[in-house]
Amino acid sequence: MAPAAAAAPSTPLGPEVIKTEQAPGGYAVKFRYQAPQDVTAVHVYGDWTYTKPDSVVCNDCGDGRLPWDWQPGDIAGTPWRTIAMEQGSDGVWETTVPLPAGTFRYAFTHNCVSPTAGGCTLHHDPANPWEIFPQYPGAPGAVRSTIWVPSSAEFPTYDTDYQKPTAPHQAGTLESRRYASPGSTNPPGVHDMVVYTPNGYDPNRATPYPTLYLSHGGGDHSTAWTMQGVAHYILENAIRDGVAQQMVIVSTDFNGLPGGNQGYANHLRDIVFPYVEQNYNVSTRSVDRAFGGLSMGGNRATTILYDNTELFGYHAIWSWPAAAANAAQVERMKTVPGGIHIGTGLQDRLGNTAQLSIARVAALKAEGVDITEYNVDGVHTWHVWRPLVNYYLRTMAFRTTTTGIEVETVPAGKSGNVRVIATATVGTVSTNAASPTGKVDFYAGDIHLGSAPVRHGVAQFRKAVNGALLDAPVVAQYRGDKLFNESWSAAPDAG
């Protein structure tokens, strides 16, 4: 005889964010979960262990405090911990966990005695599932659920509003795409990617969209950057703040591809790019592509930056201790038109990642490579990679400009003054639907001559100045605006 079905709970299942107006963070999450009837103990397991940065002296070292013991200055640490739930009279397991601001992954364990869920099966929350599950049997990576907790003005913890989930009417389209891949062994002959098209995406837009390509780390797959990294939310928040262009995000899967790092780069060039460019309104120019990879994906990103530099206009390596570059690789990196970002969690002790990453940046800079280094407090977790991709989107990707200058000078009477006519042309490295706005400053050496507004990519400055100032060359500085970064002209001769 089949067991009797459990009665429907009177209160909805799933997570509920509650404003508590109490320490430590002013918010808590109530978890309600219905386990099978034969389960006698349920725990909720999540990435919410906290520690002082100085306590992380090795991988998985730290204070190991649970959320209710969060303290100012804490970072999210490892290993994660389980929290016991209690079964109510309605048969539903429940617990309320105070959490600081941020995005959290969680799952449930059944009859598990390990405080770190070691050896226990993890069960996602059926009332709060991921939008996209692993696309093929045996795909690596645990399936969990995700919840976002806002920040409280009364009890500030972290500024993570940039991770806020997008409201349905403001969201783009997230889809799993399978494409032919003859060399793939898992799945055989085909491969998968996750593609995000931004809110308002127009397949017929006259200006094609730039594309951000992302790589997951070891033990994960193509769903990681959106289902765990919430990269699509981070992008939409940056677009709404007016600091990022609309772009398409392509999250790749490097599992089951032959040839290691170079095989992955070949796969991008020969299969992924043509597929994306045939199916989406994206640019085919390399300067309109950006790449970023974390951990083992940062290993792929290093090979792409060092040896396949021309594939992308913008490069990012996150939480990976890149190897030394040879002379040819250094010279290739100097030709990157958009920019190079390298960043890590400052307490990342996995393979001594933090120390080695910082040392590699210093070595590359010493060899004349232009690197933007941005590191954050944290270990080898998504609590580090989300702010790193946010920084990349808000300060680098598809924001690079170029400024050129032409200078004419004519005598201005007998006073020794000279009339300077300086014309600055402000352009963008990448294709964009918007154009640079704002002002250009003009200098002779260290002397500020004046400013002019940018109109249709041109700023023109006309002024009579003391001719002695022109012993130094006239240069132009585009100040940048919310969407575009500043740039300087080279120094021409002044007449």
GROMACS .gro file of C-alpha atoms in nm:
model
  495
    1MET     CA    1   0.000   0.000   0.000
    2ALA     CA    2   0.134   0.345  -0.096
    3PRO     CA    3   0.206   0.580   0.196
    4ALA     CA    4  -0.048   0.853   0.256
    5ALA     CA    5   0.039   1.188   0.097
    6ALA     CA    6   0.147   1.460   0.335
    7ALA     CA    7  -0.099   1.744   0.381
    8ALA     CA    8  -0.014   2.069   0.207
    9PRO     CA    9   0.157   2.309   0.450
   10SER     CA   10  -0.043   2.612   0.560
   11THR     CA   11   0.258   2.844   0.512
   12PRO     CA   12   0.442   2.856   0.177
   13LEU     CA   13   0.761   2.658   0.139
   14GLY     CA   14   1.092   2.811   0.033
   15PRO     CA   15   1.306   3.097   0.165
   16GLU     CA   16   1.160   3.422   0.295
   17VAL     CA   17   1.378   3.728   0.358
   18ILE     CA   18   1.267   3.897   0.681
   19LYS     CA   19   1.361   4.244   0.803
   20THR     CA   20   1.450   4.195   1.170
   21GLU     CA   21   1.598   4.536   1.251
   22GLN     CA   22   1.839   4.349   1.475
   23ALA     CA   23   2.211   4.273   1.469
   24PRO     CA   24   2.414   4.152   1.303
   25GLY     CA   25   2.273   4.254   0.961
   26GLY     CA   26   1.915   4.366   1.010
   27TYR     CA   27   1.782   4.078   0.798
   28ALA     CA   28   1.728   3.704   0.829
   29VAL     CA   29   1.611   3.427   0.600
   30LYS     CA   30   1.343   3.183   0.708
   31PHE     CA   31   1.388   2.848   0.533
   32ARG     CA   32   1.088   2.613   0.504
   33TYR     CA   33   1.146   2.273   0.347
   34GLN     CA   34   0.940   1.955   0.318
   35ALA     CA   35   1.158   1.646   0.330
   36PRO     CA   36   1.049   1.288   0.258
   37GLN     CA   37   0.859   1.131   0.548
   38ASP     CA   38   1.135   0.886   0.636
   39VAL     CA   39   1.386   1.166   0.701
   40THR     CA   40   1.452   1.219   1.072
   41ALA     CA   41   1.698   1.513   1.059
   42VAL     CA   42   1.735   1.802   0.815
   43HIS     CA   43   2.006   2.067   0.799
   44VAL     CA   44   2.044   2.367   0.572
   45TYR     CA   45   2.394   2.399   0.429
   46GLY     CA   46   2.523   2.727   0.285
   47ASP     CA   47   2.823   2.946   0.210
   48TRP     CA   48   2.792   3.150   0.528
   49THR     CA   49   3.097   3.084   0.742
   50TYR     CA   50   3.275   3.399   0.863
   51THR     CA   51   3.624   3.485   0.976
   52LYS     CA   52   3.860   3.771   1.034
   53PRO     CA   53   4.097   3.809   0.738
   54ASP     CA   54   4.404   3.764   0.955
   55SER     CA   55   4.276   3.425   1.071
   56VAL     CA   56   4.306   3.277   0.722
   57VAL     CA   57   4.660   3.138   0.740
   58CYS     CA   58   4.594   2.837   0.517
   59ASN     CA   59   4.327   2.705   0.284
   60ASP     CA   60   4.009   2.630   0.483
   61CYS     CA   61   4.156   2.798   0.791
   62GLY     CA   62   3.969   3.069   0.978
   63ASP     CA   63   3.743   3.144   1.272
   64GLY     CA   64   3.456   2.934   1.137
   65ARG     CA   65   3.183   3.152   1.289
   66LEU     CA   66   2.821   3.103   1.187
   67PRO     CA   67   2.607   3.396   1.064
   68TRP     CA   68   2.467   3.508   1.399
   69ASP     CA   69   2.826   3.567   1.514
   70TRP     CA   70   2.916   3.785   1.213
   71GLN     CA   71   3.141   4.079   1.306
   72PRO     CA   72   3.238   4.399   1.120
   73GLY     CA   73   3.542   4.337   0.902
   74ASP     CA   74   3.459   3.969   0.852
   75ILE     CA   75   3.502   3.791   0.521
   76ALA     CA   76   3.315   3.482   0.405
   77GLY     CA   77   3.536   3.184   0.475
   78THR     CA   78   3.550   2.810   0.423
   79PRO     CA   79   3.458   2.536   0.492
   80TRP     CA   80   3.084   2.596   0.489
   81ARG     CA   81   2.868   2.479   0.777
   82THR     CA   82   2.528   2.319   0.828
   83ILE     CA   83   2.253   2.460   1.049
   84ALA     CA   84   1.993   2.234   1.209
   85MET     CA   85   1.626   2.270   1.119
   86GLU     CA   86   1.324   2.176   1.333
   87GLN     CA   87   1.015   1.995   1.213
   88GLY     CA   88   0.686   2.167   1.281
   89SER     CA   89   0.344   2.020   1.346
   90ASP     CA   90   0.268   2.052   0.975
   91GLY     CA   91   0.563   1.826   0.892
   92VAL     CA   92   0.768   2.109   0.742
   93TRP     CA   93   1.129   2.163   0.850
   94GLU     CA   94   1.209   2.523   0.938
   95THR     CA   95   1.485   2.748   1.065
   96THR     CA   96   1.559   3.121   1.056
   97VAL     CA   97   1.916   3.233   0.984
   98PRO     CA   98   2.033   3.594   1.032
   99LEU     CA   99   2.250   3.684   0.734
  100PRO     CA  100   2.458   3.982   0.625
  101ALA     CA  101   2.397   4.133   0.283
  102GLY     CA  102   2.484   3.932  -0.024
  103THR     CA  103   2.405   3.636  -0.245
  104PHE     CA  104   2.407   3.295  -0.079
  105ARG     CA  105   2.394   2.941  -0.210
  106TYR     CA  106   2.227   2.678   0.002
  107ALA     CA  107   2.101   2.320  -0.004
  108PHE     CA  108   1.947   2.072   0.240
  109THR     CA  109   2.089   1.753   0.387
  110HIS     CA  110   1.890   1.450   0.509
  111ASN     CA  111   2.004   1.255   0.814
  112CYS     CA  112   2.354   1.403   0.786
  113VAL     CA  113   2.578   1.416   1.093
  114SER     CA  114   2.872   1.606   0.937
  115PRO     CA  115   2.882   1.977   1.033
  116THR     CA  116   3.039   2.049   0.693
  117ALA     CA  117   2.806   1.812   0.501
  118GLY     CA  118   3.101   1.591   0.419
  119GLY     CA  119   2.990   1.273   0.242
  120CYS     CA  120   2.625   1.382   0.250
  121THR     CA  121   2.390   1.422  -0.047
  122LEU     CA  122   2.281   1.781  -0.108
  123HIS     CA  123   1.924   1.856  -0.213
  124HIS     CA  124   1.829   2.183  -0.378
  125ASP     CA  125   1.520   2.371  -0.267
  126PRO     CA  126   1.230   2.265  -0.493
  127ALA     CA  127   1.047   2.583  -0.394
  128ASN     CA  128   1.344   2.791  -0.514
  129PRO     CA  129   1.520   2.604  -0.798
  130TRP     CA  130   1.784   2.741  -1.030
  131GLU     CA  131   1.656   2.873  -1.362
  132ILE     CA  132   1.891   2.641  -1.552
  133PHE     CA  133   2.007   2.302  -1.428
  134PRO     CA  134   2.315   2.116  -1.556
  135GLN     CA  135   2.248   2.035  -1.918
  136TYR     CA  136   2.382   1.678  -1.933
  137PRO     CA  137   2.410   1.375  -1.702
  138GLY     CA  138   2.726   1.374  -1.498
  139ALA     CA  139   2.789   1.748  -1.536
  140PRO     CA  140   3.021   1.856  -1.254
  141GLY     CA  141   2.915   2.098  -0.987
  142ALA     CA  142   2.658   2.067  -0.709
  143VAL     CA  143   2.305   2.189  -0.777
  144ARG     CA  144   2.195   2.427  -0.507
  145SER     CA  145   1.956   2.719  -0.465
  146THR     CA  146   2.035   3.089  -0.435
  147ILE     CA  147   1.896   3.371  -0.221
  148TRP     CA  148   1.987   3.741  -0.205
  149VAL     CA  149   1.977   3.943   0.118
  150PRO     CA  150   1.968   4.325   0.100
  151SER     CA  151   2.181   4.559   0.306
  152SER     CA  152   2.048   4.749   0.606
  153ALA     CA  153   2.126   5.114   0.672
  154GLU     CA  154   2.089   5.055   1.046
  155PHE     CA  155   2.309   4.743   1.048
  156PRO     CA  156   2.553   4.779   0.755
  157THR     CA  157   2.748   4.470   0.654
  158TYR     CA  158   2.841   4.458   0.282
  159ASP     CA  159   2.748   4.673  -0.017
  160THR     CA  160   2.605   4.409  -0.248
  161ASP     CA  161   2.312   4.592  -0.406
  162TYR     CA  162   2.480   4.537  -0.742
  163GLN     CA  163   2.386   4.167  -0.704
  164LYS     CA  164   2.014   4.237  -0.654
  165PRO     CA  165   1.797   4.001  -0.862
  166THR     CA  166   1.637   4.164  -1.163
  167ALA     CA  167   1.261   4.215  -1.154
  168PRO     CA  168   1.085   4.013  -1.427
  169HIS     CA  169   0.983   4.321  -1.628
  170GLN     CA  170   1.343   4.447  -1.622
  171ALA     CA  171   1.512   4.116  -1.701
  172GLY     CA  172   1.665   3.991  -2.020
  173THR     CA  173   1.656   3.635  -2.150
  174LEU     CA  174   1.862   3.352  -2.006
  175GLU     CA  175   1.883   3.037  -2.214
  176SER     CA  176   2.075   2.714  -2.243
  177ARG     CA  177   2.205   2.647  -2.594
  178ARG     CA  178   2.342   2.320  -2.730
  179TYR     CA  179   2.562   2.326  -3.038
  180ALA     CA  180   2.753   2.080  -3.254
  181SER     CA  181   3.105   2.015  -3.127
  182PRO     CA  182   3.272   1.720  -3.303
  183GLY     CA  183   3.567   1.707  -3.062
  184SER     CA  184   3.361   1.709  -2.745
  185THR     CA  185   3.366   1.394  -2.533
  186ASN     CA  186   3.118   1.511  -2.269
  187PRO     CA  187   2.853   1.525  -2.405
  188PRO     CA  188   2.981   1.338  -2.711
  189GLY     CA  189   2.968   1.542  -3.030
  190VAL     CA  190   2.781   1.836  -2.878
  191HIS     CA  191   2.848   2.102  -2.617
  192ASP     CA  192   2.652   2.348  -2.405
  193MET     CA  193   2.665   2.715  -2.321
  194VAL     CA  194   2.443   2.957  -2.130
  195VAL     CA  195   2.361   3.282  -2.310
  196TYR     CA  196   2.212   3.596  -2.157
  197THR     CA  197   2.068   3.867  -2.378
  198PRO     CA  198   2.005   4.192  -2.188
  199ASN     CA  199   1.672   4.355  -2.124
  200GLY     CA  200   1.558   4.525  -2.443
  201TYR     CA  201   1.785   4.313  -2.664
  202ASP     CA  202   1.703   4.386  -3.028
  203PRO     CA  203   1.805   4.119  -3.280
  204ASN     CA  204   1.779   4.383  -3.552
  205ARG     CA  205   1.965   4.667  -3.379
  206ALA     CA  206   2.185   4.852  -3.627
  207THR     CA  207   2.478   4.847  -3.385
  208PRO     CA  208   2.570   4.488  -3.295
  209TYR     CA  209   2.616   4.409  -2.927
  210PRO     CA  210   2.953   4.347  -2.762
  211THR     CA  211   2.996   4.004  -2.601
  212LEU     CA  212   3.133   3.907  -2.261
  213TYR     CA  213   3.263   3.548  -2.254
  214LEU     CA  214   3.302   3.389  -1.911
  215SER     CA  215   3.468   3.067  -1.795
  216HIS     CA  216   3.380   2.873  -1.480
  217GLY     CA  217   3.632   2.707  -1.251
  218GLY     CA  218   3.727   2.346  -1.184
  219GLY     CA  219   3.439   2.120  -1.083
  220ASP     CA  220   3.174   2.338  -1.246
  221HIS     CA  221   3.018   2.398  -1.588
  222SER     CA  222   2.842   2.656  -1.803
  223THR     CA  223   2.561   2.737  -1.559
  224ALA     CA  224   2.804   2.856  -1.290
  225TRP     CA  225   2.845   3.220  -1.384
  226THR     CA  226   2.473   3.290  -1.386
  227MET     CA  227   2.324   3.041  -1.141
  228GLN     CA  228   2.596   3.096  -0.880
  229GLY     CA  229   2.777   3.409  -0.994
  230VAL     CA  230   2.456   3.599  -1.082
  231ALA     CA  231   2.649   3.771  -1.361
  232HIS     CA  232   2.326   3.855  -1.544
  233TYR     CA  233   2.195   4.043  -1.239
  234ILE     CA  234   2.526   4.221  -1.196
  235LEU     CA  235   2.515   4.330  -1.561
  236GLU     CA  236   2.157   4.457  -1.548
  237ASN     CA  237   2.227   4.656  -1.231
  238ALA     CA  238   2.532   4.815  -1.396
  239ILE     CA  239   2.326   4.900  -1.706
  240ARG     CA  240   2.052   5.057  -1.492
  241ASP     CA  241   2.316   5.260  -1.307
  242GLY     CA  242   2.429   5.393  -1.646
  243VAL     CA  243   2.785   5.261  -1.614
  244ALA     CA  244   2.779   4.965  -1.856
  245GLN     CA  245   2.673   4.913  -2.215
  246GLN     CA  246   2.416   4.653  -2.305
  247MET     CA  247   2.600   4.335  -2.394
  248VAL     CA  248   2.546   3.963  -2.445
  249ILE     CA  249   2.697   3.724  -2.188
  250VAL     CA  250   2.814   3.380  -2.302
  251SER     CA  251   2.904   3.135  -2.024
  252THR     CA  252   3.108   2.849  -2.165
  253ASP     CA  253   3.188   2.494  -2.053
  254PHE     CA  254   3.549   2.376  -2.078
  255ASN     CA  255   3.475   2.019  -1.964
  256GLY     CA  256   3.503   1.739  -2.216
  257LEU     CA  257   3.710   1.934  -2.468
  258PRO     CA  258   4.040   1.798  -2.602
  259GLY     CA  259   4.367   1.987  -2.602
  260GLY     CA  260   4.369   2.148  -2.260
  261ASN     CA  261   4.391   2.526  -2.243
  262GLN     CA  262   4.489   2.571  -2.607
  263GLY     CA  263   4.215   2.330  -2.710
  264TYR     CA  264   3.966   2.550  -2.526
  265ALA     CA  265   4.099   2.860  -2.704
  266ASN     CA  266   4.069   2.680  -3.037
  267HIS     CA  267   3.715   2.577  -2.947
  268LEU     CA  268   3.625   2.941  -2.885
  269ARG     CA  269   3.777   3.058  -3.213
  270ASP     CA  270   3.655   2.780  -3.438
  271ILE     CA  271   3.318   2.681  -3.293
  272VAL     CA  272   3.183   2.910  -3.020
  273PHE     CA  273   3.242   3.246  -3.191
  274PRO     CA  274   3.083   3.139  -3.523
  275TYR     CA  275   2.784   2.987  -3.342
  276VAL     CA  276   2.722   3.293  -3.126
  277GLU     CA  277   2.775   3.534  -3.413
  278GLN     CA  278   2.533   3.341  -3.636
  279ASN     CA  279   2.259   3.319  -3.373
  280TYR     CA  280   2.281   3.655  -3.199
  281ASN     CA  281   2.319   4.016  -3.306
  282VAL     CA  282   2.676   4.050  -3.180
  283SER     CA  283   2.985   4.205  -3.331
  284THR     CA  284   3.239   3.987  -3.508
  285ARG     CA  285   3.529   4.219  -3.418
  286SER     CA  286   3.772   4.098  -3.153
  287VAL     CA  287   3.777   4.442  -2.988
  288ASP     CA  288   3.406   4.391  -2.917
  289ARG     CA  289   3.475   4.076  -2.714
  290ALA     CA  290   3.579   4.054  -2.349
  291PHE     CA  291   3.690   3.744  -2.160
  292GLY     CA  292   3.706   3.656  -1.793
  293GLY     CA  293   3.781   3.331  -1.614
  294LEU     CA  294   3.800   3.230  -1.248
  295SER     CA  295   4.030   2.974  -1.085
  296MET     CA  296   4.082   2.695  -1.341
  297GLY     CA  297   3.899   2.923  -1.584
  298GLY     CA  298   4.165   3.181  -1.495
  299ASN     CA  299   4.416   2.924  -1.614
  300ARG     CA  300   4.233   2.920  -1.949
  301ALA     CA  301   4.224   3.300  -1.940
  302THR     CA  302   4.601   3.310  -1.897
  303THR     CA  303   4.661   3.096  -2.206
  304ILE     CA  304   4.420   3.315  -2.401
  305LEU     CA  305   4.593   3.634  -2.284
  306TYR     CA  306   4.947   3.504  -2.337
  307ASP     CA  307   4.912   3.306  -2.659
  308ASN     CA  308   4.575   3.396  -2.817
  309THR     CA  309   4.577   3.763  -2.735
  310GLU     CA  310   4.406   3.872  -3.055
  311LEU     CA  311   4.082   3.687  -2.977
  312PHE     CA  312   3.965   3.952  -2.731
  313GLY     CA  313   3.993   4.325  -2.680
  314TYR     CA  314   3.961   4.288  -2.300
  315HIS     CA  315   4.108   4.015  -2.078
  316ALA     CA  316   4.053   3.923  -1.713
  317ILE     CA  317   4.219   3.660  -1.492
  318TRP     CA  318   4.062   3.599  -1.152
  319SER     CA  319   4.197   3.388  -0.865
  320TRP     CA  320   4.468   3.218  -1.066
  321PRO     CA  321   4.846   3.240  -1.009
  322ALA     CA  322   4.952   3.294  -1.370
  323ALA     CA  323   5.288   3.154  -1.477
  324ALA     CA  324   5.573   3.377  -1.590
  325ALA     CA  325   5.539   3.517  -1.942
  326ASN     CA  326   5.812   3.489  -2.204
  327ALA     CA  327   5.931   3.783  -2.414
  328ALA     CA  328   5.695   3.715  -2.705
  329GLN     CA  329   5.398   3.688  -2.470
  330VAL     CA  330   5.490   4.014  -2.300
  331GLU     CA  331   5.502   4.193  -2.634
  332ARG     CA  332   5.162   4.052  -2.732
  333MET     CA  333   5.010   4.173  -2.406
  334LYS     CA  334   5.133   4.524  -2.479
  335THR     CA  335   4.908   4.528  -2.787
  336VAL     CA  336   4.581   4.460  -2.601
  337PRO     CA  337   4.357   4.748  -2.715
  338GLY     CA  338   4.095   4.741  -2.439
  339GLY     CA  339   4.260   4.643  -2.114
  340ILE     CA  340   4.383   4.362  -1.888
  341HIS     CA  341   4.242   4.301  -1.541
  342ILE     CA  342   4.397   4.063  -1.289
  343GLY     CA  343   4.241   4.019  -0.946
  344THR     CA  344   4.210   3.777  -0.656
  345GLY     CA  345   4.081   3.736  -0.306
  346LEU     CA  346   4.353   3.868  -0.079
  347GLN     CA  347   4.317   3.576   0.164
  348ASP     CA  348   4.305   3.307  -0.107
  349ARG     CA  349   4.544   3.039   0.022
  350LEU     CA  350   4.441   2.768  -0.226
  351GLY     CA  351   4.772   2.698  -0.396
  352ASN     CA  352   4.895   3.028  -0.248
  353THR     CA  353   4.687   3.203  -0.512
  354ALA     CA  354   4.679   3.551  -0.358
  355GLN     CA  355   5.053   3.589  -0.308
  356LEU     CA  356   5.140   3.446  -0.649
  357SER     CA  357   4.879   3.653  -0.833
  358ILE     CA  358   5.003   3.977  -0.677
  359ALA     CA  359   5.365   3.885  -0.757
  360ARG     CA  360   5.277   3.808  -1.120
  361VAL     CA  361   5.106   4.143  -1.165
  362ALA     CA  362   5.413   4.320  -1.028
  363ALA     CA  363   5.640   4.126  -1.265
  364LEU     CA  364   5.426   4.203  -1.571
  365LYS     CA  365   5.407   4.571  -1.483
  366ALA     CA  366   5.785   4.578  -1.443
  367GLU     CA  367   5.811   4.446  -1.800
  368GLY     CA  368   5.592   4.728  -1.929
  369VAL     CA  369   5.255   4.552  -1.953
  370ASP     CA  370   4.960   4.776  -1.865
  371ILE     CA  371   4.767   4.580  -1.600
  372THR     CA  372   4.468   4.694  -1.397
  373GLU     CA  373   4.496   4.516  -1.063
  374TYR     CA  374   4.189   4.500  -0.843
  375ASN     CA  375   4.180   4.266  -0.547
  376VAL     CA  376   3.921   4.220  -0.274
  377ASP     CA  377   3.921   4.068   0.072
  378GLY     CA  378   3.814   3.706   0.057
  379VAL     CA  379   3.910   3.348  -0.016
  380HIS     CA  380   3.841   3.113  -0.309
  381THR     CA  381   3.464   3.167  -0.330
  382TRP     CA  382   3.188   3.339  -0.526
  383HIS     CA  383   3.191   3.610  -0.259
  384VAL     CA  384   3.514   3.720  -0.433
  385TRP     CA  385   3.426   3.652  -0.797
  386ARG     CA  386   3.100   3.847  -0.798
  387PRO     CA  387   3.270   4.176  -0.698
  388LEU     CA  388   3.551   4.107  -0.945
  389VAL     CA  389   3.316   4.071  -1.244
  390ASN     CA  390   3.123   4.374  -1.118
  391TYR     CA  391   3.444   4.579  -1.120
  392TYR     CA  392   3.529   4.453  -1.468
  393LEU     CA  393   3.188   4.556  -1.604
  394ARG     CA  394   3.177   4.895  -1.433
  395THR     CA  395   3.533   5.010  -1.497
  396MET     CA  396   3.683   4.826  -1.795
  397ALA     CA  397   3.480   4.613  -2.035
  398PHE     CA  398   3.394   4.804  -2.355
  399ARG     CA  399   3.472   5.139  -2.189
  400THR     CA  400   3.816   5.216  -2.337
  401THR     CA  401   3.855   5.533  -2.543
  402THR     CA  402   4.123   5.686  -2.764
  403THR     CA  403   4.200   6.054  -2.792
  404GLY     CA  404   4.385   6.213  -3.081
  405ILE     CA  405   4.486   6.575  -3.121
  406GLU     CA  406   4.575   6.817  -3.397
  407VAL     CA  407   4.719   7.155  -3.308
  408GLU     CA  408   4.749   7.472  -3.516
  409THR     CA  409   4.907   7.793  -3.397
  410VAL     CA  410   4.897   8.144  -3.547
  411PRO     CA  411   5.043   8.470  -3.417
  412ALA     CA  412   4.803   8.679  -3.208
  413GLY     CA  413   4.916   9.040  -3.264
  414LYS     CA  414   5.245   9.177  -3.135
  415SER     CA  415   5.199   9.082  -2.773
  416GLY     CA  416   5.391   8.756  -2.795
  417ASN     CA  417   5.068   8.565  -2.763
  418VAL     CA  418   4.984   8.277  -2.993
  419ARG     CA  419   4.636   8.162  -3.088
  420VAL     CA  420   4.606   7.788  -3.032
  421ILE     CA  421   4.351   7.590  -3.225
  422ALA     CA  422   4.352   7.239  -3.078
  423THR     CA  423   4.113   6.975  -3.206
  424ALA     CA  424   4.072   6.655  -3.003
  425THR     CA  425   3.902   6.352  -3.151
  426VAL     CA  426   3.757   6.111  -2.898
  427GLY     CA  427   3.685   5.757  -3.019
  428THR     CA  428   3.596   5.421  -2.868
  429VAL     CA  429   3.794   5.101  -2.897
  430SER     CA  430   3.477   4.892  -2.903
  431THR     CA  431   3.156   4.929  -3.098
  432ASN     CA  432   2.894   5.097  -2.882
  433ALA     CA  433   2.543   5.227  -2.932
  434ALA     CA  434   2.637   5.532  -2.721
  435SER     CA  435   2.909   5.790  -2.787
  436PRO     CA  436   3.146   5.961  -2.544
  437THR     CA  437   3.017   6.278  -2.380
  438GLY     CA  438   3.167   6.529  -2.137
  439LYS     CA  439   3.476   6.744  -2.174
  440VAL     CA  440   3.834   6.742  -2.293
  441ASP     CA  441   4.107   6.929  -2.104
  442PHE     CA  442   4.397   7.077  -2.298
  443TYR     CA  443   4.743   7.115  -2.147
  444ALA     CA  444   5.079   7.257  -2.244
  445GLY     CA  445   5.313   7.058  -2.025
  446ASP     CA  446   5.167   7.093  -1.676
  447ILE     CA  447   4.978   7.412  -1.759
  448HIS     CA  448   4.603   7.375  -1.806
  449LEU     CA  449   4.504   7.582  -2.108
  450GLY     CA  450   4.130   7.522  -2.090
  451SER     CA  451   3.850   7.280  -2.170
  452ALA     CA  452   3.599   7.213  -2.445
  453PRO     CA  453   3.287   6.994  -2.465
  454VAL     CA  454   3.278   6.679  -2.675
  455ARG     CA  455   3.028   6.703  -2.959
  456HIS     CA  456   2.994   6.414  -3.204
  457GLY     CA  457   3.333   6.284  -3.096
  458VAL     CA  458   3.518   6.615  -3.138
  459ALA     CA  459   3.624   6.881  -2.888
  460GLN     CA  460   3.781   7.201  -3.022
  461PHE     CA  461   3.973   7.453  -2.815
  462ARG     CA  462   4.057   7.805  -2.937
  463LYS     CA  463   4.246   8.050  -2.722
  464ALA     CA  464   4.528   8.304  -2.732
  465VAL     CA  465   4.807   8.203  -2.492
  466ASN     CA  466   5.154   8.320  -2.407
  467GLY     CA  467   5.378   8.175  -2.677
  468ALA     CA  468   5.633   8.071  -2.417
  469LEU     CA  469   5.389   7.808  -2.293
  470LEU     CA  470   5.419   7.625  -2.622
  471ASP     CA  471   5.775   7.523  -2.547
  472ALA     CA  472   5.591   7.220  -2.408
  473PRO     CA  473   5.369   7.015  -2.641
  474VAL     CA  474   4.993   7.054  -2.628
  475VAL     CA  475   4.809   6.739  -2.520
  476ALA     CA  476   4.444   6.654  -2.464
  477GLN     CA  477   4.280   6.456  -2.185
  478TYR     CA  478   3.930   6.320  -2.233
  479ARG     CA  479   3.784   6.316  -1.883
  480GLY     CA  480   3.550   6.023  -1.943
  481ASP     CA  481   3.185   5.993  -1.849
  482LYS     CA  482   2.966   5.729  -1.686
  483LEU     CA  483   3.001   5.491  -1.981
  484PHE     CA  484   3.351   5.565  -2.106
  485ASN     CA  485   3.695   5.587  -1.949
  486GLU     CA  486   3.938   5.874  -1.975
  487SER     CA  487   4.221   5.878  -2.229
  488TRP     CA  488   4.514   6.100  -2.322
  489SER     CA  489   4.642   6.200  -2.661
  490ALA     CA  490   4.996   6.159  -2.774
  491ALA     CA  491   5.192   6.485  -2.780
  492PRO     CA  492   5.225   6.649  -3.125
  493ASP     CA  493   5.443   6.943  -3.206
  494ALA     CA  494   5.262   7.275  -3.158
  495GLY     CA  495   5.303   7.439  -3.498
   0.00000   0.00000   0.00000
